[in-house]
PDB file of C-alpha atoms in Angstrom:
ATOM      1  CA  MET A  22       0.000   0.000   0.000  1.00 52.00           C
ATOM      2  CA  GLU A  23       1.477   3.312  -1.095  1.00 54.00           C
ATOM      3  CA  ASP A  24       1.375   6.561   0.801  1.00 58.00           C
ATOM      4  CA  LEU A  25      -0.628   9.163  -1.125  1.00 60.00           C
ATOM      5  CA  ASP A  26       2.102  11.819  -0.752  1.00 60.00           C
ATOM      6  CA  THR A  27       4.593   9.548  -2.509  1.00 62.00           C
ATOM      7  CA  ILE A  28       2.297   9.020  -5.469  1.00 63.00           C
ATOM      8  CA  LEU A  29       1.453  12.707  -5.818  1.00 63.00           C
ATOM      9  CA  LYS A  30       5.109  13.707  -5.516  1.00 63.00           C
ATOM     10  CA  TYR A  31       6.569  11.331  -8.098  1.00 64.00           C
ATOM     11  CA  HIS A  32       3.920  11.042 -10.777  1.00 69.00           C
ATOM     12  CA  SER A  33       3.236  13.759 -13.319  1.00 73.00           C
ATOM     13  CA  GLY A  34       0.905  11.966 -15.750  1.00 84.00           C
ATOM     14  CA  PRO A  35      -2.898  11.744 -15.707  1.00 91.00           C
ATOM     15  CA  MET A  36      -4.143  10.550 -12.316  1.00 91.00           C
ATOM     16  CA  LEU A  37      -7.342  10.059 -10.312  1.00 92.00           C
ATOM     17  CA  ILE A  38      -7.582   9.379  -6.574  1.00 92.00           C
ATOM     18  CA  PHE A  39     -10.601   7.581  -5.079  1.00 94.00           C
ATOM     19  CA  ASP A  40     -11.696   6.968  -1.498  1.00 94.00           C
ATOM     20  CA  LYS A  41     -12.814   3.565  -0.181  1.00 94.00           C
ATOM     21  CA  GLY A  42     -16.332   4.171  -1.542  1.00 93.00           C
ATOM     22  CA  LEU A  43     -14.809   4.966  -4.967  1.00 93.00           C
ATOM     23  CA  LYS A  44     -15.742   8.622  -4.702  1.00 93.00           C
ATOM     24  CA  ILE A  45     -13.411  10.783  -6.795  1.00 91.00           C
ATOM     25  CA  LEU A  46     -11.277  12.857  -4.423  1.00 91.00           C
ATOM     26  CA  HIS A  47      -8.631  14.215  -6.783  1.00 88.00           C
ATOM     27  CA  ILE A  48      -8.235  14.685 -10.519  1.00 88.00           C
ATOM     28  CA  ASN A  49      -4.956  16.207 -11.624  1.00 88.00           C
ATOM     29  CA  ARG A  50      -4.561  18.785 -14.382  1.00 88.00           C
ATOM     30  CA  GLU A  51      -3.086  16.247 -16.817  1.00 89.00           C
ATOM     31  CA  PHE A  52      -6.155  14.006 -16.539  1.00 88.00           C
ATOM     32  CA  LEU A  53      -8.511  16.955 -17.011  1.00 88.00           C
ATOM     33  CA  GLU A  54      -6.623  18.073 -20.115  1.00 87.00           C
ATOM     34  CA  LEU A  55      -6.447  14.558 -21.557  1.00 85.00           C
ATOM     35  CA  LEU A  56     -10.217  14.141 -21.497  1.00 82.00           C
ATOM     36  CA  ASP A  57     -11.201  17.826 -21.904  1.00 84.00           C
ATOM     37  CA  ILE A  58     -13.243  17.834 -18.710  1.00 83.00           C
ATOM     38  CA  THR A  59     -13.493  20.157 -15.709  1.00 84.00           C
ATOM     39  CA  GLU A  60     -12.840  19.185 -12.128  1.00 85.00           C
ATOM     40  CA  ASP A  61     -16.217  20.518 -10.988  1.00 84.00           C
ATOM     41  CA  GLU A  62     -17.987  17.939 -13.142  1.00 80.00           C
ATOM     42  CA  PHE A  63     -16.483  14.985 -11.277  1.00 81.00           C
ATOM     43  CA  ILE A  64     -14.883  15.802  -7.933  1.00 84.00           C
ATOM     44  CA  ASP A  65     -16.764  14.250  -4.993  1.00 84.00           C
ATOM     45  CA  ARG A  66     -18.818  12.042  -7.335  1.00 83.00           C
ATOM     46  CA  ILE A  67     -18.961   8.260  -7.233  1.00 83.00           C
ATOM     47  CA  ALA A  68     -16.884   6.607  -9.976  1.00 82.00           C
ATOM     48  CA  GLU A  69     -19.462   3.971 -10.844  1.00 81.00           C
ATOM     49  CA  GLY A  70     -21.923   5.459 -13.277  1.00 76.00           C
ATOM     50  CA  SER A  71     -19.678   8.466 -13.882  1.00 76.00           C
ATOM     51  CA  SER A  72     -19.628   9.999 -17.331  1.00 75.00           C
ATOM     52  CA  ILE A  73     -15.816   9.986 -17.411  1.00 77.00           C
ATOM     53  CA  PRO A  74     -15.227   7.752 -20.473  1.00 72.00           C
ATOM     54  CA  LEU A  75     -12.480   5.758 -18.788  1.00 76.00           C
ATOM     55  CA  LEU A  76     -14.701   4.879 -15.829  1.00 79.00           C
ATOM     56  CA  GLY A  77     -17.472   3.595 -18.079  1.00 74.00           C
ATOM     57  CA  ASN A  78     -15.321   0.555 -18.805  1.00 74.00           C
ATOM     58  CA  PRO A  79     -16.563  -2.370 -16.652  1.00 78.00           C
ATOM     59  CA  PHE A  80     -13.029  -3.783 -16.437  1.00 83.00           C
ATOM     60  CA  ILE A  81     -11.695  -0.573 -14.908  1.00 86.00           C
ATOM     61  CA  MET A  82     -14.511  -0.536 -12.329  1.00 87.00           C
ATOM     62  CA  SER A  83     -13.744  -4.152 -11.459  1.00 90.00           C
ATOM     63  CA  PHE A  84     -10.035  -3.354 -11.164  1.00 92.00           C
ATOM     64  CA  LEU A  85     -10.785  -0.362  -8.900  1.00 92.00           C
ATOM     65  CA  LYS A  86     -12.750  -2.614  -6.564  1.00 92.00           C
ATOM     66  CA  ASP A  87     -10.000  -5.260  -6.596  1.00 93.00           C
ATOM     67  CA  SER A  88      -7.394  -2.620  -5.856  1.00 94.00           C
ATOM     68  CA  LEU A  89      -9.330  -1.506  -2.767  1.00 92.00           C
ATOM     69  CA  SER A  90      -8.636  -4.952  -1.332  1.00 91.00           C
ATOM     70  CA  GLY A  91      -4.898  -4.418  -1.704  1.00 91.00           C
ATOM     71  CA  LYS A  92      -4.096  -5.558  -5.245  1.00 92.00           C
ATOM     72  CA  GLU A  93      -1.891  -3.472  -7.518  1.00 94.00           C
ATOM     73  CA  ILE A  94      -3.140  -3.875 -11.085  1.00 93.00           C
ATOM     74  CA  THR A  95      -1.768  -2.785 -14.464  1.00 93.00           C
ATOM     75  CA  HIS A  96      -3.918  -2.976 -17.578  1.00 89.00           C
ATOM     76  CA  GLU A  97      -3.336  -1.685 -21.110  1.00 89.00           C
ATOM     77  CA  LEU A  98      -6.122   0.447 -22.516  1.00 84.00           C
ATOM     78  CA  SER A  99      -6.753   2.726 -25.448  1.00 81.00           C
ATOM     79  CA  PHE A 100      -9.302   5.313 -26.486  1.00 76.00           C
ATOM     80  CA  ARG A 101      -9.869   7.655 -29.403  1.00 76.00           C
ATOM     81  CA  LYS A 102      -9.789  11.418 -29.097  1.00 76.00           C
ATOM     82  CA  ASP A 103      -9.404  14.010 -31.847  1.00 80.00           C
ATOM     83  CA  GLN A 104      -9.047  11.291 -34.513  1.00 82.00           C
ATOM     84  CA  LYS A 105      -6.043   9.805 -32.659  1.00 83.00           C
ATOM     85  CA  GLU A 106      -5.719   6.630 -30.672  1.00 83.00           C
ATOM     86  CA  HIS A 107      -4.257   7.160 -27.209  1.00 82.00           C
ATOM     87  CA  ARG A 108      -2.705   4.129 -25.507  1.00 88.00           C
ATOM     88  CA  TYR A 109      -1.922   3.881 -21.821  1.00 89.00           C
ATOM     89  CA  ASN A 110      -1.038   1.500 -19.086  1.00 91.00           C
ATOM     90  CA  ALA A 111      -3.655   2.045 -16.396  1.00 90.00           C
ATOM     91  CA  ILE A 112      -1.983   1.423 -13.048  1.00 92.00           C
ATOM     92  CA  LEU A 113      -4.268   0.989 -10.056  1.00 93.00           C
ATOM     93  CA  ILE A 114      -2.488   1.260  -6.728  1.00 92.00           C
ATOM     94  CA  PRO A 115      -4.030   0.917  -3.263  1.00 92.00           C
ATOM     95  CA  VAL A 116      -3.227   4.005  -1.164  1.00 90.00           C
ATOM     96  CA  SER A 117      -3.496   5.012   2.455  1.00 86.00           C
ATOM     97  CA  PHE A 118      -4.600   8.469   3.527  1.00 86.00           C
ATOM     98  CA  TYR A 119      -3.418  10.523   6.495  1.00 83.00           C
ATOM     99  CA  ASP A 120      -6.328   9.323   8.632  1.00 87.00           C
ATOM    100  CA  GLY A 121      -5.571   5.654   7.909  1.00 86.00           C
ATOM    101  CA  ASP A 122      -8.441   5.162   5.471  1.00 90.00           C
ATOM    102  CA  ARG A 123      -7.755   3.346   2.241  1.00 91.00           C
ATOM    103  CA  GLY A 124      -8.350   4.370  -1.320  1.00 93.00           C
ATOM    104  CA  VAL A 125      -7.102   3.780  -4.843  1.00 94.00           C
ATOM    105  CA  SER A 126      -5.030   5.800  -7.266  1.00 93.00           C
ATOM    106  CA  LEU A 127      -5.529   5.354 -10.998  1.00 93.00           C
ATOM    107  CA  ILE A 128      -2.449   6.466 -12.895  1.00 92.00           C
ATOM    108  CA  LEU A 129      -2.171   6.553 -16.676  1.00 92.00           C
ATOM    109  CA  GLU A 130       1.263   6.025 -18.185  1.00 91.00           C
ATOM    110  CA  SER A 131       1.472   6.756 -21.874  1.00 89.00           C
ATOM    111  CA  ILE A 132       2.724   3.940 -24.052  1.00 88.00           C
ATOM    112  CA  CYS A 133       5.351   5.646 -26.182  1.00 63.00           C
ATOM    113  CA  GLU A 134       4.714   6.379 -29.853  1.00 50.00           C
ATOM    114  CA  SER A 135       7.366   3.929 -31.036  1.00 38.00           C
ATOM    115  CA  ASN A 136       5.618   1.118 -29.138  1.00 44.00           C
ATOM    116  CA  THR A 137       2.295   2.181 -30.634  1.00 41.00           C
ATOM    117  CA  LEU A 138       3.678   2.052 -34.150  1.00 41.00           C
ATOM    118  CA  ALA A 139       5.416  -1.269 -33.581  1.00 42.00           C
ATOM    119  CA  SER A 140       2.376  -2.948 -32.089  1.00 43.00           C
ATOM    120  CA  SER A 141       0.025  -1.640 -34.756  1.00 42.00           C
ATOM    121  CA  ALA A 142       2.232  -3.311 -37.357  1.00 39.00           C
ATOM    122  CA  SER A 143       2.024  -6.621 -35.518  1.00 35.00           C
ATOM    123  CA  VAL A 144      -0.668  -8.162 -33.326  1.00 38.00           C
ATOM    124  CA  PRO A 145      -3.347  -5.876 -31.855  1.00 39.00           C
ATOM    125  CA  ALA A 146      -3.207  -5.420 -28.080  1.00 40.00           C
ATOM    126  CA  ALA A 147      -5.168  -8.021 -26.150  1.00 39.00           C
ATOM    127  CA  GLY A 148      -7.942  -7.122 -23.781  1.00 39.00           C
ATOM    128  CA  PRO A 149     -10.764  -4.629 -23.802  1.00 39.00           C
ATOM    129  CA  HIS A 150     -10.302  -1.121 -25.104  1.00 38.00           C
ATOM    130  CA  ILE A 151     -12.188   1.952 -24.088  1.00 39.00           C
TER     131      ILE A 151
END
């Protein structure tokens, strides 16, 4: 289980932080810009049923719930925006807050362009895509 300060300090990519009820506590600027959304639309809202495209994926919701029980999960995903395919590793990490409560961080790490080009020339990525 990671300390929330450590995650916030060392990660600069798109990130969401959820509490133990999967309410969205934090959305960083990079995530907002990636999906062209505003923080006011989603902060303090429950992830399940959210209109954030990423959270509409049933696999991601399942992974969030699994991560609450202590599992760290990495899953490749992709989505289309502005006529481009964006590919990421979604990393779900259980976190502990200052008060001892648990939560989950969802971090997106971009899969570099060279990997995208190489994989598109070979076998498509396995698993569900958003």
